[in-house]
Amino acid sequence: MAETMRPAETTELGVGPLVPPQLPLAGEEDFEIQLESLNQWQLAWRRFKRHRLALIGSVAFGLIVLIAIVAPILWPYDVTDIPGAKTYGGDAPGLAPLSRLFGTDFGGRSVLQQVLVGARISVEVGVFTMLIAASLGVAVGSIAGYFGGMIDGFLMRFVDLLLAIPFLFVILVAARFFGGGDVVTLILIFGLLSWPGLARLVRAMFLSLREMDFVQAARAVGVSDLRIAFRHILPNALGPIVVSATLIMANAIVLEAFVSFLNFGIRATDVSWGNALSNSQGYLLNGNWWWPFFPGMAIAISVISVNFMGDGLRDALDPRARE
Amino acid sequence: MSDATAAPSATKADPTGRDYGSSNGQVLLKVDGLVKYYPILGGLLRRKIGDVRAVDDVSFEINRGEVFGLVGESGCGKSTLGKTLIRLHPPTAGTASLDGEPIFEKRGKDLKRLRRRMQIIFQDPVGSLNPRMPVSDIIGEGLLAQAEKENGWGDRKVRDKRVGDFLEAVGLRRDYARRYPHEFSGGQRQRIGIARALALDPQFVVCDEPVSALDVSIQSQILNLLLDLRREFNLTYLFVAHNLSVVQYISDQVAVMYLGRIVEVADVQRLYSEPRHPYTVALLSAVPDPDPRVRKKRLVLKGDVPSPAAPPSGCRFHTRCWLREHLGNPENCVTDDPALREIGTAAGHRVACHYAERVSDAVVERAAALQPAIVADVAEEV
């Protein structure tokens, strides 16, 4: 009988070592099933793994990043090398058996190679724009939300100003003005212009979290304001910040393609997805659908995978989310 | 002052037990004319267009070792009062002192040192613990912030030991320190919040509705824990609540607040047996009786609490006062603001009503009889 009446020790699918039932100390914890405590990163990873789309998204994006790093080294692309001029339908060195998988463009160059090598600029633009915008946005938003008053008013009016300026015109003008089609310039322009939304978000998070009881409790025990900002407020604002940052990244990838398509972005001698689209625009009506199709798909896939990743991260980083 | 590094096991209990504090009558906390207004900002330029008078000219004293209960409806300013006292909100005016030391004048290092002596326990057991911190950090953070050479709290080992000691003091296991808040039940979380407050060895603790978010079965556990801890650590509580039965159970003195003012103060037996402010009378008549056969005559107040941004003239309660109606609407209720005064029933029983002496059982019964429909309703429900 004692055997059959044992408490639910053998449940929980064997997750974590089981701790023998202990005597309740406070009365209300009699029926607790003890699991080994996981730290919050392990828990976050566990929740992330359960999010299938996010997992697919991050694998896809990881692959894209890998391609972005490797492809330009393995299959260097030279726009002046027009195989079609010499032979009909040239093969990219090293890509040989696959180089015509996505067809060739008007110069006889491999579209596959352009898609692979073009990933670098998109990833660079996406990642570094996101880093710049996230640091600026978090910094400005934290300062505004944390100090409040005049500083807040000043910073937020500045943000309003930036948001009121038509983004596209500024980018086009700035790209032309500072430009020369340099990636770094483009990243700086995107980064410096895409933080205001995030700053507003961070500020709002600060304002609401500042009133939470656990922040008040930290103040009541004498924790310094700076530590409160970094240990209590920012970690709890992480989820929305991450989502917003991934959105900025996806947006920057699209923006690069768009600006390059308009010939205001990456210089025409570099290969990027936007440039590939731009080059194909005159030929689409001839039925050469593969010229824009594959670079376009590459843009779409990277944007979607980044968004899925952000979605999964938000859920994973929410410590209140139930198992 | 008590020894800052005292371990919780070092019991300093008084042999007289529960009422040891109220008997020595030494004032620990003195509040004088405390005012807390929140500005209402409006218009394009966010200019101040008015004030919410959350706490308006409140004075009282709490004796060492006492539990001072503070009751009132939602929004009457009782939580604001508690939080202003421990310097979570800046006061608008007034003075307060803890053990003779002024509270509101402290700045910087002095303020930080003062914070160790006054702590708070929050209402919401979920919102009061940072979900991203393990319990060891939640409780240990205050120790780290207050670390000094003498207490040695800067040392991780000392801190961890103290965290464990206080987890045990509130009835939890030492090894819970490694866990995160989401792994605990509401009652356990509230215990963690209590441990956090007590780990700093405070003299005075504001209990801001510490049991109102808990299951009834757990409320009494926490209340008894608070009473035990008071004895063990020589604590003085300001106990804020809206549950009259809870306040009656735990308090030595009780103050009733209405619209930012204290309208009646007395020791607990006096207040519950002989309430003299018409608002207190109405509140007490609304306390449910556990015996279903008891038919209570309940005084139901008309209307809602007026806006604290525009409190009524004269006595703030006059818009809803049954006594005023009963007395034929005397003029001075509307024109004169009644002071909180001794009415001679007992020392320390103070009431802010012009006609407090007119309140008696007979008057209450007659007033209740004038609202037969409502009384019948209540009886039906019961």
XYZ file of N, CA and C in Angstrom, chain A residues 167-276:
330
model
N 11.180 59.909 -43.603
C 12.328 59.027 -43.529
C 13.011 58.835 -44.881
N 12.186 58.518 -45.868
C 12.733 58.113 -47.160
C 13.537 59.227 -47.822
N 12.979 60.439 -47.784
C 13.675 61.564 -48.430
C 15.034 61.791 -47.783
N 15.031 61.750 -46.450
C 16.291 61.974 -45.745
C 17.306 60.926 -46.156
N 16.838 59.687 -46.211
C 17.764 58.613 -46.571
C 18.289 58.812 -47.994
N 17.407 59.147 -48.891
C 17.831 59.313 -50.279
C 18.818 60.476 -50.405
N 18.458 61.586 -49.769
C 19.333 62.751 -49.844
C 20.667 62.464 -49.174
N 20.582 61.887 -47.973
C 21.810 61.624 -47.235
C 22.678 60.621 -47.971
N 22.034 59.599 -48.539
C 22.794 58.574 -49.244
C 23.512 59.194 -50.439
N 22.847 60.090 -51.106
C 23.468 60.730 -52.253
C 24.566 61.696 -51.820
N 24.263 62.409 -50.714
C 25.145 63.471 -50.269
C 26.450 62.933 -49.670
N 26.301 61.961 -48.745
C 27.494 61.416 -48.092
C 28.052 60.245 -48.864
N 27.233 59.728 -49.706
C 27.288 58.396 -50.272
C 28.528 57.962 -50.965
N 28.433 57.779 -52.241
C 29.448 57.018 -52.919
C 29.112 55.540 -52.828
N 27.938 55.218 -52.275
C 27.493 53.833 -52.260
C 28.251 52.956 -51.298
N 28.772 53.584 -50.250
C 29.545 52.851 -49.263
C 28.613 52.154 -48.258
N 28.908 50.905 -47.895
C 28.050 50.192 -46.944
C 28.053 50.885 -45.591
N 29.241 51.298 -45.162
C 29.351 51.912 -43.833
C 28.483 53.163 -43.751
N 28.544 53.981 -44.789
C 27.716 55.196 -44.798
C 26.246 54.835 -44.687
N 25.865 53.834 -45.474
C 24.462 53.433 -45.477
C 24.026 52.957 -44.090
N 24.885 52.161 -43.465
C 24.572 51.651 -42.128
C 24.431 52.806 -41.150
N 25.346 53.764 -41.222
C 25.274 54.905 -40.305
C 23.979 55.685 -40.497
N 23.636 55.903 -41.781
C 22.399 56.656 -42.038
C 21.180 55.911 -41.490
N 21.104 54.624 -41.805
C 19.963 53.834 -41.309
C 19.944 53.805 -39.791
N 21.117 53.555 -39.229
C 21.196 53.434 -37.771
C 20.786 54.715 -37.076
N 21.271 55.841 -37.592
C 20.993 57.120 -36.941
C 19.546 57.546 -37.117
N 18.872 56.955 -38.098
C 17.484 57.370 -38.312
C 16.451 56.386 -37.780
N 16.883 55.180 -37.392
C 15.832 54.221 -37.012
C 15.726 53.962 -35.513
N 16.389 54.760 -34.694
C 16.274 54.520 -33.254
C 15.087 55.189 -32.569
N 14.466 56.244 -33.129
C 13.455 56.957 -32.322
C 12.301 56.086 -31.828
N 11.825 55.173 -32.653
C 10.713 54.327 -32.226
C 11.090 53.500 -31.013
N 12.298 52.958 -31.078
C 12.773 52.127 -29.973
C 12.956 52.972 -28.711
N 13.451 54.196 -28.901
C 13.646 55.079 -27.746
C 12.316 55.332 -27.042
N 11.283 55.534 -27.839
C 9.955 55.750 -27.247
C 9.490 54.538 -26.464
N 9.732 53.373 -27.062
C 9.326 52.129 -26.413
C 10.050 51.965 -25.077
N 11.368 52.163 -25.113
C 12.153 51.983 -23.892
C 11.717 52.982 -22.824
N 11.472 54.208 -23.248
C 11.014 55.216 -22.302
C 9.705 54.775 -21.647
N 8.777 54.296 -22.479
C 7.483 53.868 -21.942
C 7.658 52.711 -20.965
N 8.563 51.780 -21.308
C 8.815 50.657 -20.405
C 9.368 51.163 -19.071
N 10.277 52.132 -19.156
C 10.840 52.696 -17.931
C 9.745 53.332 -17.087
N 8.889 54.096 -17.739
C 7.860 54.800 -16.989
C 6.933 53.819 -16.287
N 6.600 52.718 -16.968
C 5.665 51.800 -16.319
C 6.371 50.920 -15.294
N 7.588 50.476 -15.604
C 8.291 49.604 -14.659
C 8.739 50.364 -13.404
N 8.993 51.674 -13.586
C 9.422 52.486 -12.457
C 8.409 52.446 -11.319
N 7.138 52.273 -11.681
C 6.093 52.265 -10.660
C 5.822 50.872 -10.099
N 6.496 49.860 -10.652
C 6.254 48.503 -10.150
C 6.727 48.381 -8.707
N 6.055 47.480 -7.981
C 6.399 47.338 -6.569
C 7.835 46.876 -6.363
N 8.336 46.008 -7.253
C 9.689 45.518 -6.986
C 10.729 46.615 -7.173
N 10.428 47.588 -8.010
C 11.331 48.728 -8.147
C 11.234 49.618 -6.899
N 9.998 49.824 -6.444
C 9.802 50.598 -5.216
C 10.513 49.914 -4.045
N 10.411 48.602 -4.022
C 11.052 47.854 -2.934
C 12.561 48.050 -2.988
N 13.116 48.026 -4.197
C 14.558 48.218 -4.336
C 14.942 49.620 -3.865
N 14.105 50.596 -4.189
C 14.395 51.948 -3.706
C 14.310 52.004 -2.185
N 13.325 51.283 -1.651
C 13.125 51.329 -0.205
C 14.297 50.718 0.554
N 14.995 49.750 -0.039
C 16.146 49.180 0.662
C 17.422 49.948 0.348
N 17.327 50.986 -0.469
C 18.481 51.848 -0.683
C 19.338 51.492 -1.880
N 18.798 50.726 -2.831
C 19.543 50.410 -4.037
C 19.695 51.687 -4.879
N 20.869 51.871 -5.465
C 21.114 53.112 -6.206
C 20.286 53.147 -7.481
N 20.023 54.359 -7.946
C 19.184 54.534 -9.125
C 19.768 53.839 -10.346
N 21.078 53.924 -10.486
C 21.715 53.339 -11.655
C 21.542 51.822 -11.658
N 21.724 51.236 -10.483
C 21.573 49.801 -10.368
C 20.119 49.387 -10.614
N 19.197 50.206 -10.146
C 17.783 49.915 -10.401
C 17.538 49.892 -11.901
N 18.100 50.865 -12.605
C 17.899 50.923 -14.049
C 18.466 49.683 -14.734
N 19.652 49.271 -14.318
C 20.290 48.155 -15.022
C 19.869 46.782 -14.521
N 19.550 46.661 -13.249
C 19.238 45.340 -12.729
C 17.736 45.067 -12.679
N 16.945 46.114 -12.570
C 15.504 45.874 -12.404
C 14.703 46.262 -13.635
N 15.008 47.425 -14.182
C 14.134 47.910 -15.249
C 14.529 47.336 -16.605
N 15.782 47.514 -16.997
C 16.175 47.044 -18.331
C 15.952 45.546 -18.546
N 16.355 44.685 -17.611
C 16.116 43.255 -17.850
C 14.646 42.932 -18.089
N 13.768 43.668 -17.422
C 12.347 43.392 -17.600
C 11.776 44.040 -18.847
N 12.553 44.937 -19.444
C 12.116 45.556 -20.695
C 12.720 44.825 -21.883
N 13.511 43.791 -21.596
C 14.285 43.130 -22.646
C 13.427 42.576 -23.771
N 12.318 41.911 -23.420
C 11.484 41.281 -24.438
C 11.069 42.254 -25.535
N 10.351 43.326 -25.178
C 9.946 44.295 -26.193
C 11.130 44.920 -26.927
N 12.250 45.135 -26.227
C 13.416 45.723 -26.884
C 13.934 44.776 -27.961
N 14.004 43.495 -27.631
C 14.508 42.509 -28.598
C 13.604 42.442 -29.813
N 12.305 42.417 -29.568
C 11.380 42.350 -30.696
C 11.543 43.578 -31.583
N 11.613 44.733 -30.927
C 11.753 45.957 -31.689
C 13.074 45.969 -32.457
N 14.117 45.454 -31.839
C 15.424 45.422 -32.505
C 15.391 44.508 -33.731
N 14.727 43.371 -33.619
C 14.657 42.484 -34.788
C 13.831 43.132 -35.894
N 12.801 43.868 -35.483
C 12.021 44.570 -36.502
C 12.883 45.602 -37.221
N 13.719 46.294 -36.464
C 14.613 47.278 -37.067
C 15.554 46.580 -38.049
N 16.030 45.405 -37.652
C 16.945 44.652 -38.510
C 16.246 44.265 -39.817
N 15.064 43.703 -39.696
C 14.321 43.305 -40.890
C 14.044 44.518 -41.777
N 13.692 45.602 -41.100
C 13.382 46.817 -41.824
C 14.601 47.343 -42.579
N 15.766 47.263 -41.952
C 16.995 47.755 -42.569
C 17.337 46.932 -43.806
N 17.094 45.630 -43.731
C 17.372 44.763 -44.891
C 16.492 45.179 -46.069
N 15.216 45.385 -45.771
C 14.295 45.808 -46.829
C 14.704 47.175 -47.369
N 15.064 48.042 -46.439
C 15.405 49.409 -46.810
C 16.631 49.448 -47.713
N 17.611 48.626 -47.391
C 18.832 48.576 -48.215
C 18.462 48.173 -49.636
N 17.654 47.121 -49.720
C 17.252 46.649 -51.043
C 16.512 47.754 -51.793
N 15.646 48.417 -51.058
C 14.822 49.445 -51.664
C 15.674 50.620 -52.162
N 16.552 51.085 -51.283
C 17.392 52.223 -51.638
C 18.349 51.861 -52.789
N 18.884 50.644 -52.739
C 19.772 50.198 -53.821
C 19.004 50.058 -55.125
N 17.784 49.590 -55.000
C 16.928 49.441 -56.171
C 16.742 50.783 -56.868
N 16.644 51.836 -56.051
C 16.478 53.177 -56.604
C 17.813 53.777 -57.027
N 18.888 52.984 -56.951
C 20.232 53.433 -57.293
C 20.760 54.528 -56.384
N 20.227 54.568 -55.145
C 20.756 55.523 -54.173
C 21.591 54.803 -53.119
N 21.648 53.506 -53.208
C 22.264 52.749 -52.121
C 23.667 52.288 -52.454
N 23.836 50.997 -52.335
C 25.126 50.374 -52.590
C 25.539 50.650 -54.041
N 26.813 50.992 -54.214
C 27.265 51.327 -55.568
C 27.099 50.126 -56.511
N 26.864 50.425 -57.730
C 26.459 49.389 -58.683
C 27.525 48.332 -58.895
N 28.781 48.655 -58.540
C 29.846 47.674 -58.754
C 29.853 46.607 -57.674
N 29.160 46.851 -56.534
C 29.069 45.820 -55.494
C 27.788 45.033 -55.710
N 27.835 43.792 -55.312
C 26.627 43.010 -55.483
C 25.831 43.006 -54.184
N 24.571 43.377 -54.306
C 23.661 43.247 -53.172
C 22.322 42.824 -53.747
N 21.446 42.351 -52.876
C 20.148 41.907 -53.378
C 19.388 43.063 -54.024
N 19.545 44.214 -53.418
C 18.874 45.385 -53.976
C 19.419 45.725 -55.354
N 20.744 45.665 -55.495
C 21.347 45.934 -56.803
C 20.902 44.915 -57.845
N 20.849 43.661 -57.413
C 20.415 42.614 -58.341
C 18.998 42.890 -58.827
